[in-house]
Short mmCIF file of C-alpha atoms and ligand atoms in Angstrom, two decimals:
data_model
loop_
_atom_site.label_atom_id
_atom_site.label_comp_id
_atom_site.label_asym_id
_atom_site.label_seq_id
_atom_site.Cartn_x
_atom_site.Cartn_y
_atom_site.Cartn_z
CA MET A 1 -33.30 -62.55 66.11
CA ASN A 2 -31.20 -59.37 66.03
CA ASN A 3 -27.65 -59.19 64.69
CA GLU A 4 -26.03 -59.07 68.08
CA HIS A 5 -27.84 -62.17 69.24
CA LEU A 6 -26.91 -64.00 66.03
CA LEU A 7 -23.26 -63.09 66.47
CA THR A 8 -23.01 -64.03 70.13
CA SER A 9 -25.04 -67.24 70.30
CA ASN A 10 -22.89 -70.29 71.20
CA SER A 11 -19.82 -68.17 71.59
CA SER A 12 -16.90 -67.48 73.90
CA ARG A 13 -16.64 -64.64 76.40
CA GLU A 14 -14.08 -62.82 74.21
CA SER A 15 -16.25 -62.97 71.12
CA ARG A 16 -19.25 -61.64 73.08
CA ILE A 17 -17.18 -58.70 74.34
CA ILE A 18 -15.95 -57.95 70.84
CA VAL A 19 -19.43 -58.11 69.33
CA GLY A 20 -20.69 -55.79 72.07
CA LYS A 21 -17.94 -53.31 71.22
CA VAL A 22 -18.54 -53.50 67.48
CA MET A 23 -22.27 -53.01 67.96
CA SER A 24 -21.72 -49.96 70.15
CA ASN A 25 -19.05 -48.63 67.75
CA SER A 26 -16.34 -48.82 70.43
CA ARG A 27 -12.71 -49.32 69.54
CA LEU A 28 -11.01 -52.71 69.84
CA THR A 29 -7.71 -52.96 71.70
CA PRO A 30 -4.63 -54.47 69.99
CA GLU A 31 -5.11 -57.58 72.17
CA GLU A 32 -8.67 -57.97 70.90
CA GLY A 33 -7.43 -57.51 67.34
CA LEU A 34 -4.92 -60.28 67.89
CA TRP A 35 -7.64 -62.48 69.36
CA LEU A 36 -9.62 -62.07 66.14
CA TYR A 37 -6.68 -63.33 64.08
CA GLU A 38 -5.84 -66.18 66.43
CA HIS A 39 -9.26 -67.43 67.50
CA GLY A 40 -11.96 -65.81 65.34
CA GLU A 41 -13.88 -68.42 63.34
CA LEU A 42 -13.89 -67.41 59.68
CA GLY A 43 -17.66 -67.31 59.10
CA TRP A 44 -18.16 -65.33 62.31
CA LEU A 45 -15.39 -62.87 61.37
CA GLY A 46 -17.13 -62.32 58.05
CA MET A 47 -20.44 -61.56 59.77
CA VAL A 48 -18.86 -59.09 62.21
CA ALA A 49 -16.87 -57.39 59.40
CA GLU A 50 -20.07 -57.06 57.39
CA VAL A 51 -21.72 -55.15 60.24
CA VAL A 52 -18.83 -52.67 60.16
CA ARG A 53 -18.85 -52.45 56.36
CA GLN A 54 -22.56 -51.71 56.30
CA ARG A 55 -22.17 -49.01 58.92
CA HIS A 56 -19.54 -47.25 56.79
CA ASN A 57 -20.86 -47.89 53.30
CA GLY A 58 -24.34 -49.39 53.34
CA ASN A 59 -24.90 -51.63 50.34
CA GLN A 60 -22.50 -49.74 48.08
CA VAL A 61 -19.40 -51.12 46.36
CA PHE A 62 -17.12 -48.55 44.76
CA PHE A 63 -14.98 -48.68 41.63
CA ILE A 64 -13.18 -46.19 39.40
CA ARG A 65 -12.11 -45.97 35.74
CA ASN A 66 -8.36 -45.91 36.17
CA PHE A 67 -5.03 -46.96 34.70
CA HIS A 68 -1.45 -47.24 35.89
CA ILE A 69 1.86 -45.99 34.59
CA GLU A 70 5.03 -47.60 35.92
CA PRO A 71 7.81 -45.23 34.74
CA THR A 72 10.80 -47.54 35.31
CA ASN A 73 11.98 -50.79 36.87
CA ILE A 74 15.46 -49.44 37.71
CA CYS A 75 15.61 -49.28 41.49
CA VAL A 76 18.02 -48.28 44.23
CA ASN A 77 16.20 -50.63 46.60
CA LYS A 78 16.42 -54.40 46.56
CA CYS A 79 13.30 -55.67 48.31
CA ARG A 80 13.29 -59.44 48.66
CA PHE A 81 9.56 -59.73 47.85
CA CYS A 82 9.72 -57.68 44.65
CA SER A 83 9.49 -59.29 41.20
CA PHE A 84 9.24 -55.98 39.37
CA SER A 85 12.57 -54.21 39.84
CA HIS A 86 15.52 -54.65 37.47
CA HIS A 87 17.27 -56.82 40.08
CA PHE A 88 14.91 -59.69 39.26
CA SER A 89 14.21 -59.01 35.66
CA GLU A 90 16.00 -59.71 32.40
CA GLU A 91 16.05 -56.11 31.31
CA GLN A 92 16.25 -52.62 32.72
CA TRP A 93 13.84 -50.13 31.22
CA GLU A 94 12.58 -46.61 31.66
CA LEU A 95 9.76 -44.85 29.81
CA SER A 96 10.58 -41.52 28.21
CA LEU A 97 8.30 -38.56 28.89
CA GLU A 98 7.00 -38.95 25.36
CA GLN A 99 6.09 -42.61 26.00
CA ILE A 100 4.36 -41.64 29.23
CA LEU A 101 2.30 -39.02 27.42
CA GLN A 102 1.44 -41.51 24.68
CA LYS A 103 0.07 -43.85 27.31
CA VAL A 104 -2.05 -41.05 28.77
CA ASN A 105 -3.27 -40.08 25.33
CA SER A 106 -4.28 -43.63 24.48
CA GLN A 107 -6.81 -43.71 27.34
CA ALA A 108 -10.48 -42.86 26.84
CA THR A 109 -11.41 -39.36 27.96
CA ASP A 110 -13.78 -40.62 30.67
CA VAL A 111 -10.95 -42.27 32.62
CA GLN A 112 -10.83 -40.62 36.04
CA GLU A 113 -7.54 -41.56 37.62
CA LEU A 114 -3.94 -42.29 36.74
CA HIS A 115 -1.92 -44.21 39.33
CA ILE A 116 1.83 -43.68 38.91
CA THR A 117 4.24 -45.82 40.88
CA GLY A 118 7.32 -47.80 40.04
CA ALA A 119 10.91 -48.09 41.09
CA VAL A 120 13.22 -45.57 42.75
CA HIS A 121 15.51 -44.56 39.88
CA PRO A 122 18.93 -43.31 41.07
CA GLY A 123 19.32 -40.90 38.14
CA ARG A 124 16.01 -39.03 38.50
CA ASP A 125 14.99 -36.25 40.82
CA LEU A 126 12.06 -34.30 42.21
CA TYR A 127 12.03 -31.81 39.34
CA TYR A 128 11.94 -34.56 36.71
CA TYR A 129 8.92 -36.15 38.42
CA GLY A 130 7.35 -32.70 38.77
CA GLU A 131 7.75 -32.16 35.02
CA ILE A 132 5.97 -35.46 34.36
CA LEU A 133 3.01 -34.29 36.46
CA LYS A 134 2.91 -30.91 34.71
CA ALA A 135 2.99 -32.46 31.24
CA ILE A 136 0.19 -34.91 32.07
CA ARG A 137 -1.91 -32.15 33.58
CA GLU A 138 -1.47 -30.04 30.48
CA LEU A 139 -2.59 -32.94 28.30
CA ARG A 140 -5.53 -34.04 30.50
CA PRO A 141 -6.40 -31.27 32.97
CA THR A 142 -9.26 -33.21 34.58
CA LEU A 143 -7.41 -36.49 35.12
CA HIS A 144 -6.68 -37.08 38.82
CA ILE A 145 -3.03 -38.08 39.30
CA LYS A 146 -2.44 -40.38 42.26
CA ALA A 147 1.31 -40.58 42.22
CA TYR A 148 4.53 -41.70 43.83
CA SER A 149 4.56 -43.92 46.89
CA ALA A 150 6.06 -42.50 50.08
CA VAL A 151 9.26 -44.44 49.31
CA GLU A 152 9.64 -42.71 45.94
CA LEU A 153 8.75 -39.37 47.56
CA ASP A 154 11.30 -39.87 50.34
CA TYR A 155 14.07 -40.43 47.78
CA MET A 156 13.23 -37.54 45.47
CA ILE A 157 12.47 -34.95 48.18
CA THR A 158 15.52 -35.87 50.30
CA LYS A 159 17.72 -35.69 47.20
CA ALA A 160 16.38 -32.19 46.49
CA LYS A 161 17.33 -31.24 50.09
CA LEU A 162 13.81 -30.02 50.80
CA SER A 163 11.55 -30.70 53.76
CA PHE A 164 8.76 -33.21 53.04
CA GLU A 165 6.35 -30.29 53.36
CA ASN A 166 8.07 -28.16 50.71
CA GLY A 167 8.63 -31.12 48.39
CA LEU A 168 4.96 -32.03 48.56
CA ILE A 169 3.86 -28.42 48.07
CA TYR A 170 5.98 -28.32 44.91
CA LEU A 171 4.50 -31.58 43.58
CA LYS A 172 0.98 -30.44 44.42
CA GLU A 173 1.58 -27.31 42.38
CA CYS A 174 2.76 -29.52 39.51
CA GLY A 175 -0.48 -31.54 39.58
CA LEU A 176 -0.20 -34.20 42.29
CA GLY A 177 -3.76 -35.13 43.35
CA SER A 178 -3.22 -37.81 45.99
CA ILE A 179 -0.69 -40.40 47.13
CA PRO A 180 -1.01 -44.17 46.64
CA GLY A 181 -0.57 -46.54 49.55
CA GLY A 182 2.52 -48.40 48.36
CA GLY A 183 5.78 -48.89 50.23
CA ALA A 184 4.15 -49.46 53.61
CA GLU A 185 4.96 -53.21 53.52
CA ILE A 186 5.09 -54.08 57.23
CA PHE A 187 5.96 -51.33 59.69
CA GLU A 188 7.57 -53.55 62.34
CA GLU A 189 11.24 -52.60 61.86
CA THR A 190 12.92 -56.03 62.10
CA ILE A 191 10.66 -57.60 59.48
CA ARG A 192 10.85 -54.46 57.34
CA ARG A 193 14.67 -54.57 57.28
CA ASP A 194 14.56 -58.27 56.48
CA ILE A 195 12.21 -58.06 53.50
CA ALA A 196 12.74 -54.50 52.26
CA GLY A 197 16.42 -53.79 53.00
CA MET A 198 17.28 -50.14 53.27
CA LYS A 199 13.93 -48.86 52.03
CA SER A 200 12.49 -45.79 53.82
CA SER A 201 11.73 -46.44 57.48
CA SER A 202 8.22 -46.88 58.83
CA ASP A 203 8.45 -43.54 60.63
CA THR A 204 9.39 -41.83 57.36
CA TRP A 205 6.49 -43.49 55.51
CA LEU A 206 4.07 -42.32 58.20
CA GLU A 207 5.62 -38.82 58.37
CA ILE A 208 5.22 -38.31 54.61
CA HIS A 209 1.56 -39.35 54.72
CA GLU A 210 0.95 -37.17 57.77
CA THR A 211 2.54 -34.17 56.04
CA ALA A 212 0.52 -34.81 52.89
CA HIS A 213 -2.71 -34.99 54.88
CA GLN A 214 -1.88 -31.69 56.58
CA LEU A 215 -1.49 -30.14 53.12
CA GLY A 216 -4.88 -31.46 52.04
CA ILE A 217 -3.42 -34.30 49.94
CA SER A 218 -5.25 -37.50 50.82
CA SER A 219 -3.71 -40.94 50.48
CA ASN A 220 -4.13 -44.69 50.83
CA ALA A 221 -2.35 -47.22 53.00
CA THR A 222 -1.31 -50.76 52.11
CA MET A 223 -0.04 -53.73 54.13
CA LEU A 224 1.98 -56.52 52.55
CA TYR A 225 0.97 -59.72 54.33
CA GLY A 226 1.39 -63.47 54.05
CA HIS A 227 5.20 -63.71 54.12
CA VAL A 228 7.32 -63.84 57.28
CA GLU A 229 5.25 -61.49 59.44
CA THR A 230 3.10 -62.62 62.37
CA PHE A 231 -0.42 -61.61 63.34
CA THR A 232 1.12 -59.34 65.99
CA HIS A 233 3.00 -57.48 63.24
CA ARG A 234 -0.21 -57.02 61.25
CA ILE A 235 -2.01 -55.56 64.26
CA ASP A 236 0.97 -53.31 65.01
CA HIS A 237 0.82 -52.10 61.38
CA MET A 238 -2.88 -51.31 61.55
CA GLU A 239 -2.53 -49.73 64.99
CA ARG A 240 0.04 -47.22 63.64
CA LEU A 241 -2.33 -46.38 60.77
CA ARG A 242 -5.31 -46.06 63.08
CA GLN A 243 -3.41 -43.62 65.31
CA LEU A 244 -2.34 -41.46 62.36
CA GLN A 245 -5.86 -41.49 60.95
CA ASP A 246 -7.16 -40.23 64.32
CA LEU A 247 -4.88 -37.22 63.90
CA THR A 248 -5.41 -36.40 60.22
CA ASN A 249 -8.37 -38.31 58.76
CA GLY A 250 -6.43 -38.28 55.48
CA PHE A 251 -6.51 -41.97 54.51
CA ASN A 252 -9.21 -42.87 52.01
CA ALA A 253 -8.69 -46.62 51.85
CA PHE A 254 -6.78 -49.50 53.35
CA ILE A 255 -5.48 -52.10 50.90
CA PRO A 256 -4.13 -55.43 52.16
CA LEU A 257 -1.69 -56.80 49.55
CA LYS A 258 -1.17 -60.53 49.51
CA PHE A 259 2.46 -61.60 49.03
CA LYS A 260 2.90 -63.32 45.64
CA ASN A 261 5.88 -65.61 45.34
CA TRP A 262 6.98 -65.79 41.70
CA ASN A 263 10.33 -64.64 40.51
CA ASN A 264 11.60 -62.94 43.64
CA GLU A 265 14.06 -63.69 46.42
CA MET A 266 11.29 -65.00 48.66
CA GLU A 267 9.95 -67.52 46.15
CA GLY A 268 10.69 -70.37 48.58
CA LEU A 269 7.75 -69.21 50.74
CA SER A 270 4.29 -70.60 50.02
CA GLU A 271 1.48 -68.14 49.42
CA VAL A 272 -1.20 -68.07 52.10
CA ALA A 273 -4.57 -69.73 51.43
CA ILE A 274 -7.67 -67.84 50.33
CA THR A 275 -9.16 -68.41 53.78
CA GLU A 276 -6.27 -66.43 55.23
CA ASP A 277 -6.93 -63.61 52.76
CA MET A 278 -10.55 -63.45 53.88
CA ARG A 279 -9.60 -63.58 57.57
CA ASN A 280 -7.25 -60.70 56.92
CA TYR A 281 -9.89 -58.59 55.16
CA ALA A 282 -12.36 -59.20 57.96
CA VAL A 283 -9.96 -58.37 60.78
CA SER A 284 -8.80 -55.23 58.92
CA ARG A 285 -12.40 -54.09 58.50
CA ILE A 286 -13.19 -54.67 62.16
CA TYR A 287 -9.95 -53.19 63.54
CA LEU A 288 -9.55 -50.11 61.34
CA ASP A 289 -12.67 -48.37 62.58
CA ASN A 290 -11.64 -44.97 61.23
CA ILE A 291 -10.68 -45.69 57.61
CA ARG A 292 -13.85 -45.66 55.56
CA HIS A 293 -12.92 -47.90 52.63
CA LEU A 294 -11.41 -51.39 52.46
CA LYS A 295 -10.12 -52.21 49.01
CA ALA A 296 -9.68 -55.61 47.37
CA TYR A 297 -6.95 -55.11 44.80
CA TRP A 298 -8.22 -57.72 42.34
CA PRO A 299 -5.08 -57.96 40.15
CA ALA A 300 -3.32 -59.34 43.24
CA ILE A 301 -5.91 -61.86 44.45
CA GLY A 302 -7.90 -62.57 41.27
CA LYS A 303 -11.46 -61.61 40.41
CA GLN A 304 -13.15 -64.62 41.99
CA ASN A 305 -11.43 -64.10 45.33
CA ALA A 306 -12.25 -60.40 45.14
CA ARG A 307 -15.91 -61.38 44.81
CA ILE A 308 -15.70 -63.48 47.97
CA SER A 309 -13.99 -60.59 49.79
CA LEU A 310 -17.23 -58.60 49.38
CA SER A 311 -18.64 -60.84 52.13
CA PHE A 312 -15.67 -60.12 54.42
CA GLY A 313 -15.90 -56.35 54.78
CA VAL A 314 -14.63 -55.11 51.41
CA ASP A 315 -16.50 -52.20 49.76
CA ASP A 316 -13.99 -51.02 47.14
CA MET A 317 -12.95 -52.90 44.01
CA ASP A 318 -10.24 -50.43 42.93
CA GLY A 319 -10.80 -50.01 39.21
CA THR A 320 -10.83 -51.06 35.60
CA ILE A 321 -7.00 -50.78 35.29
CA ASN A 322 -7.01 -51.58 31.57
CA ASP A 323 -4.04 -53.93 31.57
CA SER A 324 -1.66 -51.21 32.65
CA THR A 325 0.23 -52.72 35.59
CA LYS A 326 2.87 -55.42 35.72
CA ILE A 327 3.77 -55.40 39.43
CA TYR A 328 1.49 -58.35 40.13
CA SER A 329 1.58 -60.23 36.85
CA LEU A 330 5.38 -60.47 37.21
CA ALA A 331 4.90 -61.82 40.74
CA GLY A 332 2.59 -64.60 39.50
CA ALA A 333 -0.94 -63.18 39.70
CA GLU A 334 -3.76 -65.22 38.12
CA ASP A 335 -4.67 -62.31 35.86
CA GLN A 336 -1.69 -61.80 33.57
CA ASN A 337 -3.56 -59.03 31.72
CA PRO A 338 -5.68 -57.25 34.30
CA VAL A 339 -8.73 -55.69 32.63
CA PHE A 340 -12.23 -55.13 34.03
CA THR A 341 -14.66 -53.33 31.74
CA VAL A 342 -17.16 -50.99 33.40
CA SER A 343 -20.13 -53.19 32.50
CA GLU A 344 -18.30 -56.32 33.71
CA MET A 345 -17.50 -54.54 36.97
CA GLN A 346 -21.10 -53.40 37.47
CA GLU A 347 -22.43 -56.88 36.74
CA PHE A 348 -19.86 -58.43 39.06
CA ILE A 349 -20.94 -56.17 41.93
CA ARG A 350 -24.66 -56.70 41.25
CA GLU A 351 -24.15 -60.47 41.30
CA ALA A 352 -22.89 -60.03 44.87
CA LYS A 353 -26.22 -58.25 45.62
CA ARG A 354 -24.53 -54.89 46.08
CA GLU A 355 -25.01 -51.54 44.43
CA PRO A 356 -22.14 -50.58 42.08
CA ILE A 357 -21.02 -46.98 42.54
CA GLU A 358 -18.67 -45.44 40.04
CA ARG A 359 -16.51 -42.97 41.96
CA ASP A 360 -13.78 -40.41 41.46
CA SER A 361 -10.48 -40.54 43.32
CA LEU A 362 -11.94 -38.84 46.39
CA TYR A 363 -14.94 -41.20 46.49
CA ASN A 364 -17.46 -38.72 45.14
CA HIS A 365 -20.19 -40.60 43.28
CA LEU A 366 -20.21 -40.04 39.52
O1 LIG B 401 4.55 -51.44 47.99
C1 LIG B 401 5.31 -55.65 45.33
C2 LIG B 401 3.48 -54.58 46.69
C3 LIG B 401 3.05 -52.39 46.31
C4 LIG B 401 4.82 -57.75 45.56
O2 LIG B 401 -3.04 -46.89 46.66
C5 LIG B 401 3.86 -56.97 46.21
O3 LIG B 401 -4.78 -47.50 45.54
C6 LIG B 401 2.74 -58.84 46.82
O4 LIG B 401 0.95 -49.93 46.56
N1 LIG B 401 3.64 -59.67 46.23
C7 LIG B 401 2.80 -51.39 45.18
N2 LIG B 401 2.81 -57.50 46.83
C8 LIG B 401 1.33 -51.40 44.76
C9 LIG B 401 0.48 -50.50 45.63
C10 LIG B 401 -0.96 -50.32 45.34
C11 LIG B 401 -1.67 -51.26 44.63
C12 LIG B 401 -3.01 -51.03 44.38
C13 LIG B 401 -3.65 -49.89 44.79
C14 LIG B 401 -2.93 -48.94 45.51
C15 LIG B 401 -3.62 -47.69 45.94
C16 LIG B 401 -1.59 -49.15 45.80
O5 LIG B 401 2.95 -53.68 45.76
C17 LIG B 401 4.39 -52.40 46.99
C18 LIG B 401 4.39 -53.79 47.61
O6 LIG B 401 3.81 -53.78 48.88
N3 LIG B 401 4.21 -55.69 46.06
N4 LIG B 401 5.71 -56.93 45.00
C19 LIG B 401 4.70 -59.17 45.59
N5 LIG B 401 5.59 -60.00 45.06
#
């Protein structure tokens, strides 16, 4: 029995049409995407997503040796879902440049990537963040710096009264390697205003990524799900990303981020079930036909759930992280000290019957 037959036996007309499209590598419409969320049976969604994953990435699962630096929790924004900023924490703090460099220095020399993201500090500017990049590059010239979400970039570049293009050119000259996917939240404007207040608009987020891509700076895209958004909002979010990717091809990976409900203004909301996480991975994999990698950010969902996600379209396990991020532990993640050694990661991927591939930030195999 071939795959197509397996996926369409005993099934509805809609599911047969969708399988036909996936098999012939044709694009799904937003209505079909919504149908997947509303009517797709979970096991079937997993099988269809796995067809797409295999087409993009064969049997390979990627990971990187990486660590995070979160420079401050002092933030001009007050997002209702955030447990990290000073608004919801007992203390305000900011790392000095010296402390940042100490953190870089304490990492093994074979670490490939540093991910810098944090809060939007009202007292800092573009040139301060440029100096951070320059100092890190001087210390570790081969370390790839994936830094500053579009929301941080919007604040610092606007404050410097530069165009996004010129601000990004300056940061690239200072050592910026790529841009992380944070700050996307949910693009639909009503929900965005509700959960993320006056944070940069969706159009601004997309414009900054588009400009970066045009300058040869690649990036990631996230989606915060499992709060007050609907399936229609998730499809709208992915549709906007899919359209931008058609133009630029600059997104490396899509990263669904599950809303965690500890210690923030939205703590009255329950977290969605693991089945919903898997449904979301599968639909993302099927719908986003032009973004090659789908990442399970294991500090957010836990290692065991990340393992299950490998059967729902995921091919990227992010990285070793080395206990260097607090964004999720403060929000109630299972892993309060997120660490994955390289051998643990390789074993983990092999247990899922996949081939572990250690990568650099641009997905070259190492
Ligand atoms: O934009 C904050 C999310 C993001 C909560 O590019 C929360 O490789 C759930 O963007 N519950 C920042 N999510 C982290 C981020 C990221 C993470 C991993 C990899 C990459 C990448 C990027 O974290 C924020 C927001 O969407 N977030 N608080 C919370 N309570």
